[in-house]
Amino acid sequence: MDFTLKIWRQDGPEAKGKFVTYQIKNISHDCSFLEMLDQLNEQLVDKIEKPVCFDHDCREGICGMCSLYINGRPHGNDSGITTCQLHMRKFKDGDTIVIEPWRAKAFPIIKDLVVSRTAFDKIIQEGGYVSINTGGVPDGNAIAISKVDSDLAMDAAQCIGCGACVAACKNASAMLFVSAKVSQFALLPQGKPEAKERVEKMVAKMDELGFGNCTNTGACEAECPKEIKLTNIARLNREFYAAKLS
Amino acid sequence: MTVLNSKIPQGPVSEKWTYYKAHQNLVNPANKRKLDIIVVGTGLAGASAAASLGELGFNVKIFCYQDSPRRAHSIAAQGGINAAKNYQNDGDSVYRLFYDTIKGGDYRAREANVHRLAEVSNNIIDQCVAQGVPFARDYGGLLDNRSFGGAQVSRTFYARGQTGQQLLLGAYSALSRQIKKGTVKMYNRTEMLDVVIVDGKARGIITRDLTTGKIERHFGHAVVLGTGGYGNVFFLSTNAMGSNGSAAWQVYKRGACMANPCFTQIHPTCIPVHGDYQSKLTLMSESLRNDGRIWVPKKKEDAEAIRAGKLKPTQIKEEDRDYYLERRYPAFGNLVPRDVASRAAKERCDAGFGVGSGLAVYLDFSSAIERLGKNVIEQRYGNLFQMYEKIVDENPYETPMMIYPAVHYTMGGIWVDYELQTTIPGLFATGEANFSDHGANRLGASALMQGLADGYFVLPYTIQNYLSADIRTPRMSTDLAPFAEAEKNVQDKINRLMSIQGKNSVDSFHKRLGHIMWEKVGMARTKESCTAAISEIKALRQEFWKDVRVTGSATEFNPELEKALRVADFLELGELMAKDALNREESCGGHFREEYQTAEGEADRQDDKFMYVAAWEYQGDGKEPILNKEPLVYENIKVAQRNYK
């Protein structure tokens, strides 16, 4: 398969970026999207040009490091996957593919398609944990937890922190990300003692770091590679109001 | 020559750890504040250690090359984590977990370390539950278990097919809490490039900021490496793209020993290779072997017809299928340990019964779906089936999965004593980076157990025994000569790489190295193949240093340079792996020397000659390393030929 690629190139955080067009030929339809970019980069190295920088690591859809806004969609034109799980068979021979970085004030561009998502770490540092030290905890089976709640907590806990929700949102809101972590703990007895401070601090930090507000468009849910549900945002709102009213 | 002192405490094996803790030296809270600890790596072993040390009151600095500590490759572990809870009342105990791990490792692991691992395994589950890790539960609300290879009990705790993710996020949350408190300082996108030794002790590291290219010096009273394994020496592996052996290699060149570097785990259930553009291999969890049955056609002509696309697997009648694991190993069936399952797959494919490209076998769920229903299988493995379908474009509910072995884990690593300390005082290694607990083959669901055991429950004790003698050592200036020397060493290496301006890309060298390693030091090795590998790697290394092309500059975000630095180290490490494989004239666990097999094709250990840890000691570039031997003594387990029949 042959493709025309329009890729965002930007030398550094302060540099001015622009789209650069590349041609790539003879790509197997079983090839993954990132392996297609690997081949482009090999060509660029061959021509003594700088390869396109993009984030990636596990290449099996779980580390959350890969990103990319592909033809107007985070992680490309498929559902329930990350960019590293996208395969070229999802495109047509001869397609033009536009590749951009995540665009959000809270995710500054480092270079080309690479952005900083340290803002997510900072939100977690505000309260995305149970405040216990190592050791001195009760037996794992000391507290029974209903399978329903435990499964719902797991649904939320699957978030990989990739930032697709922010990239998809017209307001660059991090509500889905924050709600996933708040929900995981809200559903489990271990999270109850700190529920109030957790939600207040995480939401305050989210606002402080420049993420936008949620206007219920649902783009985040549609693009989430782990299919985290909007109901988590509803739960976040309930937790937040409960905290404010108590 | 280094004298290897494993420092195993006195007393019976079940009381050694208790004895150690009762008699070790501790550091009081006021002094902990004065002590700095560097932790490299934020996977299970690194993050759990940093969080626990921060909680105790030490000043910790932690480093990772990824954009966030939550991305370390522990996150990709799928199946589960072992613990000797015996919640299933099926006969499990600390002793049985200890026994299974030693036996699974083909009697090449240290008894005292493994027993300690089994002892603390239960604490890990309690800790993770308290952190809010959503483990799978039964309808009664209690924790669920499943089975893994090499065990006859169900002791594996899991969180769907994302156990590693949930455990790592647990450790990451504990780490995040300490970062907020200020006890731990986090350095993202920062890679360690050398260790600094002052007066014979590890006192710091040299790093490169991957965003700016800036080289920096960091002091610590002690340094902990939780830097994972070096499976990417094979280029294609299940490891993350950035996983590397460089930290281990740097400390090896500064005097730490590399132990059993040839012990590599080839995982039996991975998605087969499909093209030369491929960048990595994807694992399909071992848990699938609970319900999936592995087979190839009984008749060669059927296999040929399938390869030619003339026949579908679903058209092969039951009696024409060879469930070769069930046939060869009736007692353990599809749940034999990984090394055994991998070799059996290779044997069938080499004999001409492979499917797909010829290098694949079937993992079939049809009888499980018939027995349990599609929805049960979906509940158990839904995300794995989806992952398979996205990659291969086939529906595993309808047609069997195709799998083939791939490089997954390295049992070998930095030599450590009972305290997880290397032969360099003050330098510790945890998790996959060290060699200690898995012998020649790791059992499934034991990597997560070891990483967290080391980080939460072992290192926070043992490092105090070392640091208690250091409470009067003030923080050192990074202007000291050893820091300058190490920084220059790093800068020289970078300058040399950037100045070559050759014709071939870093990846092209890495692929060629991987090819040599897989063909000659992979699933089956011989004297000839290892000897050939050594000379081929040497030649490739020379070519690399003459002809590699690293584009861009060293003072910017430059993934090509990052890769070049790692591949340069792999080109040396690969040679040591081949040397170790050549030296070990026996077959054990993941190390299979074709010359040493039984009449039935099983691994033939040579206990009288090789019941030792091979700890290699660097002597300088171009010089032969010294082989130090730590004899392995089994006082609590009767050494036998592994039998899974």
Short mmCIF file of N, CA and C in Angstrom, two decimals, chain A residues 28 30-31 35 38-39 42 45-51 53 55-60 62-65 78-81 85 87 89 110-111 114-115 117-118 120-121 124-126 128-135 137-141 143-145 147 150-151 153-155 157-162 177 184-185 188 190, chain B residues 52 55 65-71 73 75-76 78 85 87 126-127 129-132 134-135 137-143 159-160 162 165-166 169 172-173 176-177 179-180 188-189 211 238 240-243 274 277-282 386-387 390-393 456-457 503 505 507-508 549 551-552 556-557 559-560:
data_model
loop_
_atom_site.label_atom_id
_atom_site.label_comp_id
_atom_site.label_asym_id
_atom_site.label_seq_id
_atom_site.Cartn_x
_atom_site.Cartn_y
_atom_site.Cartn_z
N SER A 28 2.93 -3.03 4.02
CA SER A 28 2.06 -4.22 4.14
C SER A 28 0.79 -3.85 4.90
N ASP A 30 -0.70 -5.66 6.95
CA ASP A 30 -0.60 -6.21 8.31
C ASP A 30 0.30 -5.38 9.22
N CYS A 31 0.91 -4.36 8.62
CA CYS A 31 1.86 -3.52 9.36
C CYS A 31 1.09 -2.62 10.33
N GLU A 35 4.72 0.98 13.04
CA GLU A 35 5.75 0.34 12.20
C GLU A 35 5.82 1.02 10.83
N ASP A 38 7.96 3.84 11.61
CA ASP A 38 9.36 3.37 11.71
C ASP A 38 10.00 3.34 10.32
N GLN A 39 9.22 2.85 9.36
CA GLN A 39 9.78 2.73 8.00
C GLN A 39 10.00 4.10 7.38
N GLU A 42 13.22 5.31 8.88
CA GLU A 42 14.39 4.67 8.26
C GLU A 42 14.73 5.39 6.95
N VAL A 45 16.37 8.72 7.81
CA VAL A 45 17.76 8.53 8.24
C VAL A 45 18.63 8.27 7.02
N ASP A 46 18.09 7.49 6.09
CA ASP A 46 18.80 7.21 4.84
C ASP A 46 19.16 8.49 4.09
N LYS A 47 18.26 9.45 4.15
CA LYS A 47 18.48 10.73 3.45
C LYS A 47 19.17 11.77 4.34
N ILE A 48 19.66 11.31 5.50
CA ILE A 48 20.28 12.19 6.51
C ILE A 48 19.36 13.34 6.89
N GLU A 49 18.10 13.00 7.10
CA GLU A 49 17.15 13.98 7.64
C GLU A 49 16.75 13.53 9.04
N LYS A 50 16.22 14.47 9.82
CA LYS A 50 15.82 14.11 11.18
C LYS A 50 14.54 13.28 11.15
N PRO A 51 14.55 12.12 11.81
CA PRO A 51 13.33 11.32 11.87
C PRO A 51 12.21 12.05 12.63
N CYS A 53 9.73 12.54 15.49
CA CYS A 53 9.67 12.08 16.88
C CYS A 53 8.23 11.81 17.28
N ASP A 55 5.96 9.51 20.57
CA ASP A 55 6.07 8.71 21.79
C ASP A 55 5.51 7.32 21.56
N HIS A 56 6.15 6.32 22.13
CA HIS A 56 5.68 4.94 22.02
C HIS A 56 6.52 4.13 22.98
N ASP A 57 6.02 3.02 23.47
CA ASP A 57 6.89 2.14 24.24
C ASP A 57 6.44 0.69 24.19
N CYS A 58 5.33 0.33 24.85
CA CYS A 58 5.02 -1.10 24.95
C CYS A 58 4.56 -1.69 23.61
N ARG A 59 3.93 -0.87 22.79
CA ARG A 59 3.39 -1.30 21.50
C ARG A 59 2.42 -2.47 21.64
N GLU A 60 1.72 -2.53 22.77
CA GLU A 60 0.64 -3.49 22.87
C GLU A 60 -0.57 -2.89 23.58
N ILE A 62 -1.04 -0.82 26.26
CA ILE A 62 -1.30 -0.77 27.69
C ILE A 62 -0.48 0.30 28.41
N CYS A 63 0.67 0.71 27.88
CA CYS A 63 1.51 1.64 28.64
C CYS A 63 0.97 3.07 28.56
N GLY A 64 0.23 3.36 27.50
CA GLY A 64 -0.36 4.71 27.37
C GLY A 64 0.60 5.74 26.82
N MET A 65 1.76 5.32 26.38
CA MET A 65 2.76 6.29 25.93
C MET A 65 2.47 6.80 24.52
N ASP A 78 -10.43 3.73 14.50
CA ASP A 78 -10.87 2.41 14.97
C ASP A 78 -11.28 2.66 16.42
N SER A 79 -12.03 1.74 17.00
CA SER A 79 -12.45 2.00 18.38
C SER A 79 -11.78 1.02 19.34
N GLY A 80 -11.63 1.46 20.58
CA GLY A 80 -11.10 0.59 21.62
C GLY A 80 -9.64 0.22 21.45
N ILE A 81 -8.87 1.07 20.78
CA ILE A 81 -7.45 0.76 20.61
C ILE A 81 -6.59 2.02 20.76
N GLN A 85 -1.90 -0.09 18.28
CA GLN A 85 -2.71 -1.25 17.88
C GLN A 85 -3.45 -1.01 16.57
N HIS A 87 -3.81 -0.77 12.68
CA HIS A 87 -3.09 -1.41 11.58
C HIS A 87 -3.43 -0.77 10.25
N ARG A 89 -4.31 -1.93 7.58
CA ARG A 89 -5.47 -2.49 6.87
C ARG A 89 -6.73 -1.65 7.10
N ILE A 110 6.68 18.94 23.05
CA ILE A 110 8.12 18.88 23.30
C ILE A 110 8.86 18.93 21.96
N LYS A 111 8.42 18.08 21.04
CA LYS A 111 9.02 18.07 19.71
C LYS A 111 8.11 17.27 18.77
N VAL A 114 5.49 14.72 19.93
CA VAL A 114 5.68 14.37 21.34
C VAL A 114 5.18 15.50 22.24
N VAL A 115 4.29 15.17 23.18
CA VAL A 115 3.83 16.18 24.13
C VAL A 115 4.16 15.75 25.55
N ARG A 117 2.80 15.00 29.19
CA ARG A 117 1.54 14.72 29.91
C ARG A 117 1.78 14.68 31.41
N THR A 118 2.83 15.40 31.83
CA THR A 118 3.15 15.43 33.26
C THR A 118 1.98 15.98 34.09
N PHE A 120 -0.99 15.05 34.04
CA PHE A 120 -1.75 13.91 34.57
C PHE A 120 -1.11 13.37 35.85
N ASP A 121 0.23 13.27 35.84
CA ASP A 121 0.92 12.81 37.05
C ASP A 121 0.61 13.75 38.22
N ILE A 124 -2.75 13.04 39.75
CA ILE A 124 -2.71 11.83 40.58
C ILE A 124 -2.02 12.12 41.91
N GLN A 125 -0.96 12.93 41.85
CA GLN A 125 -0.22 13.23 43.08
C GLN A 125 -1.07 13.97 44.11
N GLU A 126 -2.16 14.59 43.68
CA GLU A 126 -3.04 15.31 44.60
C GLU A 126 -3.91 14.37 45.43
N GLY A 128 -4.75 10.66 44.01
CA GLY A 128 -5.09 9.42 43.29
C GLY A 128 -4.49 8.20 43.96
N TYR A 129 -4.70 8.07 45.27
CA TYR A 129 -4.12 6.95 46.02
C TYR A 129 -4.88 6.79 47.32
N VAL A 130 -4.62 5.64 47.96
CA VAL A 130 -5.10 5.42 49.33
C VAL A 130 -3.89 5.67 50.22
N SER A 131 -4.06 6.52 51.23
CA SER A 131 -2.90 6.92 52.05
C SER A 131 -2.52 5.86 53.07
N ILE A 132 -1.91 4.80 52.60
CA ILE A 132 -1.41 3.78 53.51
C ILE A 132 0.07 3.56 53.21
N ASN A 133 0.81 3.18 54.24
CA ASN A 133 2.21 2.86 54.04
C ASN A 133 2.37 1.37 53.76
N THR A 134 3.57 0.99 53.35
CA THR A 134 3.86 -0.43 53.14
C THR A 134 3.84 -1.16 54.48
N GLY A 135 3.14 -2.29 54.52
CA GLY A 135 3.10 -3.10 55.74
C GLY A 135 1.92 -2.70 56.63
N VAL A 137 -1.09 -3.87 56.94
CA VAL A 137 -2.44 -3.81 56.36
C VAL A 137 -3.16 -5.12 56.67
N PRO A 138 -4.50 -5.11 56.65
CA PRO A 138 -5.23 -6.35 56.95
C PRO A 138 -5.12 -7.39 55.84
N ASP A 139 -5.53 -8.61 56.16
CA ASP A 139 -5.51 -9.70 55.18
C ASP A 139 -6.35 -9.32 53.96
N GLY A 140 -5.90 -9.77 52.79
CA GLY A 140 -6.57 -9.44 51.55
C GLY A 140 -8.04 -9.82 51.52
N ASN A 141 -8.41 -10.85 52.26
CA ASN A 141 -9.81 -11.27 52.28
C ASN A 141 -10.56 -10.78 53.51
N ILE A 143 -11.89 -7.87 54.05
CA ILE A 143 -13.10 -7.12 53.66
C ILE A 143 -13.63 -7.73 52.37
N ALA A 144 -14.86 -8.25 52.41
CA ALA A 144 -15.48 -8.74 51.18
C ALA A 144 -15.98 -7.54 50.38
N ILE A 145 -15.79 -7.58 49.09
CA ILE A 145 -16.24 -6.50 48.21
C ILE A 145 -17.14 -7.12 47.16
N LYS A 147 -18.83 -8.30 43.93
CA LYS A 147 -18.22 -8.49 42.61
C LYS A 147 -18.65 -7.37 41.66
N SER A 150 -16.60 -4.32 42.50
CA SER A 150 -15.21 -4.58 42.17
C SER A 150 -15.00 -4.54 40.64
N ASP A 151 -15.96 -5.11 39.91
CA ASP A 151 -15.86 -5.09 38.45
C ASP A 151 -15.98 -3.67 37.90
N ALA A 153 -15.16 -0.97 39.50
CA ALA A 153 -13.91 -0.29 39.86
C ALA A 153 -12.82 -0.65 38.85
N MET A 154 -12.81 -1.92 38.46
CA MET A 154 -11.82 -2.38 37.47
C MET A 154 -12.07 -1.71 36.12
N ASP A 155 -13.35 -1.57 35.73
CA ASP A 155 -13.65 -0.88 34.47
C ASP A 155 -13.00 0.50 34.46
N ALA A 157 -10.54 1.54 36.49
CA ALA A 157 -9.10 1.49 36.75
C ALA A 157 -8.30 1.15 35.50
N GLN A 158 -8.98 0.73 34.42
CA GLN A 158 -8.27 0.35 33.21
C GLN A 158 -7.66 1.53 32.45
N CYS A 159 -8.02 2.75 32.86
CA CYS A 159 -7.48 3.95 32.21
C CYS A 159 -5.97 3.85 32.10
N ILE A 160 -5.43 4.15 30.90
CA ILE A 160 -3.98 4.07 30.69
C ILE A 160 -3.31 5.44 30.71
N GLY A 161 -4.09 6.50 30.97
CA GLY A 161 -3.48 7.83 31.09
C GLY A 161 -2.83 8.32 29.82
N CYS A 162 -3.42 7.98 28.67
CA CYS A 162 -2.79 8.36 27.40
C CYS A 162 -3.12 9.80 27.02
N PHE A 177 -10.49 11.32 32.57
CA PHE A 177 -9.30 10.80 33.26
C PHE A 177 -9.48 10.90 34.78
N GLN A 184 -12.77 4.65 40.64
CA GLN A 184 -12.15 3.41 41.14
C GLN A 184 -12.18 3.40 42.68
N PHE A 185 -11.78 4.51 43.28
CA PHE A 185 -11.71 4.54 44.75
C PHE A 185 -13.08 4.75 45.39
N LEU A 188 -14.75 1.39 45.99
CA LEU A 188 -14.10 0.42 46.87
C LEU A 188 -14.07 0.92 48.31
N GLN A 190 -11.79 0.68 50.43
CA GLN A 190 -10.48 1.25 50.76
C GLN A 190 -10.40 2.75 50.44
N SER B 52 8.31 2.90 49.29
CA SER B 52 8.52 2.39 50.65
C SER B 52 9.66 3.11 51.35
N GLU B 55 8.45 6.52 52.40
CA GLU B 55 7.59 6.42 53.59
C GLU B 55 8.43 6.29 54.86
N TYR B 65 12.98 6.57 31.93
CA TYR B 65 13.19 7.14 30.60
C TYR B 65 11.87 7.52 29.94
N GLN B 66 10.76 6.96 30.45
CA GLN B 66 9.44 7.26 29.85
C GLN B 66 8.95 8.65 30.27
N ASP B 67 7.81 9.05 29.69
CA ASP B 67 7.29 10.38 30.04
C ASP B 67 6.60 10.39 31.39
N SER B 68 6.32 9.21 31.92
CA SER B 68 5.68 9.14 33.24
C SER B 68 6.09 7.82 33.89
N PRO B 69 6.21 7.81 35.24
CA PRO B 69 6.57 6.55 35.90
C PRO B 69 5.54 5.45 35.68
N ARG B 70 4.31 5.82 35.31
CA ARG B 70 3.27 4.81 35.16
C ARG B 70 3.43 3.97 33.91
N ARG B 71 4.40 4.28 33.06
CA ARG B 71 4.50 3.59 31.78
C ARG B 71 5.50 2.42 31.77
N HIS B 73 7.46 -1.05 31.90
CA HIS B 73 6.91 -2.21 31.19
C HIS B 73 6.27 -3.26 32.09
N ILE B 75 3.80 -2.78 33.41
CA ILE B 75 2.39 -2.51 33.13
C ILE B 75 1.81 -3.50 32.13
N ALA B 76 2.67 -4.13 31.34
CA ALA B 76 2.16 -5.00 30.28
C ALA B 76 1.93 -6.44 30.74
N GLN B 78 0.24 -9.54 31.98
CA GLN B 78 -1.19 -9.78 31.82
C GLN B 78 -1.77 -10.68 32.91
N LYS B 85 -1.35 -17.98 49.50
CA LYS B 85 -2.46 -17.74 50.44
C LYS B 85 -3.25 -19.00 50.77
N TYR B 87 -6.08 -19.68 49.67
CA TYR B 87 -7.50 -19.32 49.80
C TYR B 87 -8.40 -20.39 49.18
N ASP B 126 -2.02 -8.58 50.32
CA ASP B 126 -2.66 -7.71 51.31
C ASP B 126 -2.39 -6.24 51.00
N GLN B 127 -1.13 -5.95 50.69
CA GLN B 127 -0.73 -4.57 50.41
C GLN B 127 -1.50 -4.00 49.22
N VAL B 129 -4.33 -5.04 47.87
CA VAL B 129 -5.76 -4.88 48.15
C VAL B 129 -5.98 -3.57 48.93
N ALA B 130 -5.12 -3.32 49.92
CA ALA B 130 -5.27 -2.10 50.72
C ALA B 130 -5.06 -0.84 49.88
N GLN B 131 -4.27 -0.95 48.82
CA GLN B 131 -4.06 0.21 47.93
C GLN B 131 -5.26 0.46 47.03
N GLY B 132 -6.20 -0.49 46.99
CA GLY B 132 -7.34 -0.33 46.10
C GLY B 132 -7.14 -0.97 44.74
N PRO B 134 -8.06 -3.42 42.11
CA PRO B 134 -9.31 -4.18 41.94
C PRO B 134 -9.07 -5.60 41.41
N PHE B 135 -8.55 -6.47 42.26
CA PHE B 135 -8.36 -7.87 41.88
C PHE B 135 -9.70 -8.52 41.54
N ARG B 137 -12.76 -10.95 41.81
CA ARG B 137 -13.42 -11.50 42.99
C ARG B 137 -14.52 -12.47 42.60
N ASP B 138 -14.86 -13.34 43.55
CA ASP B 138 -16.00 -14.23 43.37
C ASP B 138 -17.28 -13.53 43.78
N TYR B 139 -18.40 -14.19 43.54
CA TYR B 139 -19.69 -13.58 43.90
C TYR B 139 -19.82 -13.34 45.40
N GLY B 140 -19.12 -14.14 46.20
CA GLY B 140 -19.15 -13.92 47.65
C GLY B 140 -18.33 -12.72 48.09
N GLY B 141 -17.61 -12.10 47.13
CA GLY B 141 -16.86 -10.90 47.47
C GLY B 141 -15.40 -11.15 47.84
N LEU B 142 -14.99 -12.43 47.82
CA LEU B 142 -13.60 -12.73 48.16
C LEU B 142 -12.75 -12.87 46.90
N LEU B 143 -11.44 -12.88 47.09
CA LEU B 143 -10.52 -12.87 45.95
C LEU B 143 -10.55 -14.19 45.19
N ALA B 159 -6.19 -9.42 37.83
CA ALA B 159 -7.14 -8.35 37.55
C ALA B 159 -7.38 -8.41 36.04
N ARG B 160 -8.38 -9.18 35.65
CA ARG B 160 -8.62 -9.52 34.24
C ARG B 160 -7.29 -9.89 33.57
N GLN B 162 -5.03 -7.72 32.94
CA GLN B 162 -4.21 -6.51 33.12
C GLN B 162 -3.65 -6.44 34.52
N GLN B 165 -0.72 -4.07 34.99
CA GLN B 165 -1.16 -2.67 34.97
C GLN B 165 -1.68 -2.27 36.34
N GLN B 166 -2.56 -3.08 36.90
CA GLN B 166 -3.18 -2.69 38.16
C GLN B 166 -2.17 -2.67 39.30
N LEU B 169 0.02 0.42 38.72
CA LEU B 169 -0.68 1.66 39.09
C LEU B 169 -0.81 1.77 40.62
N TYR B 172 2.58 2.96 41.56
CA TYR B 172 2.67 4.34 41.06
C TYR B 172 1.89 5.29 41.96
N SER B 173 0.74 4.83 42.46
CA SER B 173 -0.05 5.71 43.34
C SER B 173 0.69 5.91 44.66
N SER B 176 3.36 8.30 43.86
CA SER B 176 2.82 9.66 43.67
C SER B 176 2.57 10.34 45.01
N ARG B 177 2.10 9.55 45.97
CA ARG B 177 1.84 10.10 47.30
C ARG B 177 3.14 10.61 47.93
N ILE B 179 5.83 11.54 46.23
CA ILE B 179 6.31 12.70 45.45
C ILE B 179 5.62 13.95 45.97
N LYS B 180 4.32 13.83 46.23
CA LYS B 180 3.57 14.97 46.76
C LYS B 180 4.13 15.40 48.12
N ASN B 188 11.35 12.35 35.19
CA ASN B 188 10.83 11.69 33.99
C ASN B 188 11.78 11.92 32.81
N ARG B 189 11.61 11.14 31.76
CA ARG B 189 12.39 11.30 30.54
C ARG B 189 13.86 11.56 30.85
N THR B 211 14.89 15.14 27.04
CA THR B 211 14.22 16.25 26.37
C THR B 211 15.22 17.28 25.84
N THR B 238 8.99 -9.49 23.59
CA THR B 238 7.73 -8.93 24.10
C THR B 238 7.99 -7.69 24.95
N ALA B 240 9.03 -3.79 25.99
CA ALA B 240 8.72 -2.48 25.41
C ALA B 240 9.89 -2.03 24.53
N MET B 241 9.61 -1.12 23.61
CA MET B 241 10.65 -0.68 22.68
C MET B 241 11.86 -0.09 23.40
N GLY B 242 11.60 0.59 24.50
CA GLY B 242 12.70 1.26 25.20
C GLY B 242 13.41 0.40 26.23
N SER B 243 12.87 -0.77 26.55
CA SER B 243 13.51 -1.63 27.55
C SER B 243 14.93 -1.92 27.10
N HIS B 274 5.29 -11.77 11.56
CA HIS B 274 4.61 -11.74 10.26
C HIS B 274 5.29 -10.88 9.20
N TYR B 277 9.33 -5.86 8.77
CA TYR B 277 9.17 -4.51 9.30
C TYR B 277 8.76 -4.53 10.77
N GLN B 278 8.53 -5.75 11.28
CA GLN B 278 7.95 -5.86 12.61
C GLN B 278 8.88 -5.31 13.69
N SER B 279 8.30 -4.62 14.67
CA SER B 279 9.13 -3.96 15.67
C SER B 279 9.10 -4.67 17.01
N LYS B 280 8.05 -5.43 17.25
CA LYS B 280 8.00 -6.14 18.53
C LYS B 280 7.02 -7.31 18.44
N LEU B 281 7.07 -8.17 19.43
CA LEU B 281 6.17 -9.30 19.45
C LEU B 281 5.19 -9.14 20.61
N THR B 282 3.98 -9.61 20.39
CA THR B 282 2.96 -9.44 21.42
C THR B 282 2.66 -10.77 22.09
N GLN B 386 -9.64 -9.69 22.13
CA GLN B 386 -9.79 -8.47 21.34
C GLN B 386 -8.41 -8.02 20.82
N MET B 387 -7.41 -8.11 21.70
CA MET B 387 -6.06 -7.70 21.31
C MET B 387 -5.57 -8.56 20.14
N LYS B 390 -7.35 -7.59 16.89
CA LYS B 390 -6.88 -6.32 16.32
C LYS B 390 -5.56 -6.51 15.57
N ILE B 391 -4.72 -7.38 16.07
CA ILE B 391 -3.40 -7.55 15.44
C ILE B 391 -3.48 -8.48 14.24
N VAL B 392 -4.19 -9.59 14.40
CA VAL B 392 -4.13 -10.64 13.38
C VAL B 392 -5.31 -10.58 12.40
N ASP B 393 -6.39 -9.91 12.84
CA ASP B 393 -7.57 -9.79 11.99
C ASP B 393 -8.30 -11.14 11.85
N TYR B 456 8.86 -3.74 48.03
CA TYR B 456 8.08 -3.41 49.24
C TYR B 456 8.68 -4.02 50.51
N PHE B 457 9.14 -5.27 50.39
CA PHE B 457 9.38 -6.01 51.63
C PHE B 457 10.82 -6.48 51.87
N LYS B 503 26.80 4.99 7.41
CA LYS B 503 25.77 4.85 6.38
C LYS B 503 24.55 4.06 6.84
N SER B 505 21.57 2.71 9.64
CA SER B 505 20.79 3.18 10.79
C SER B 505 21.05 2.30 12.01
N ASP B 507 18.76 1.00 13.91
CA ASP B 507 17.86 -0.15 13.87
C ASP B 507 18.40 -1.29 13.00
N SER B 508 19.08 -0.93 11.91
CA SER B 508 19.59 -1.99 11.03
C SER B 508 20.62 -2.85 11.77
N ARG B 549 24.90 5.44 11.66
CA ARG B 549 24.51 6.83 11.39
C ARG B 549 23.51 7.28 12.45
N THR B 551 21.47 10.51 13.36
CA THR B 551 21.10 11.84 12.86
C THR B 551 20.83 12.78 14.04
N GLY B 552 20.68 14.06 13.74
CA GLY B 552 20.36 15.05 14.76
C GLY B 552 21.57 15.39 15.61
N GLU B 556 19.58 17.74 21.97
CA GLU B 556 18.15 17.92 21.71
C GLU B 556 17.46 16.58 21.98
N PHE B 557 16.14 16.59 21.91
CA PHE B 557 15.35 15.37 22.00
C PHE B 557 15.72 14.53 20.79
N PRO B 559 15.67 10.53 19.75
CA PRO B 559 15.48 9.09 19.96
C PRO B 559 16.52 8.23 19.24
N GLU B 560 17.08 8.71 18.13
CA GLU B 560 18.11 7.93 17.43
C GLU B 560 19.34 7.76 18.31
#
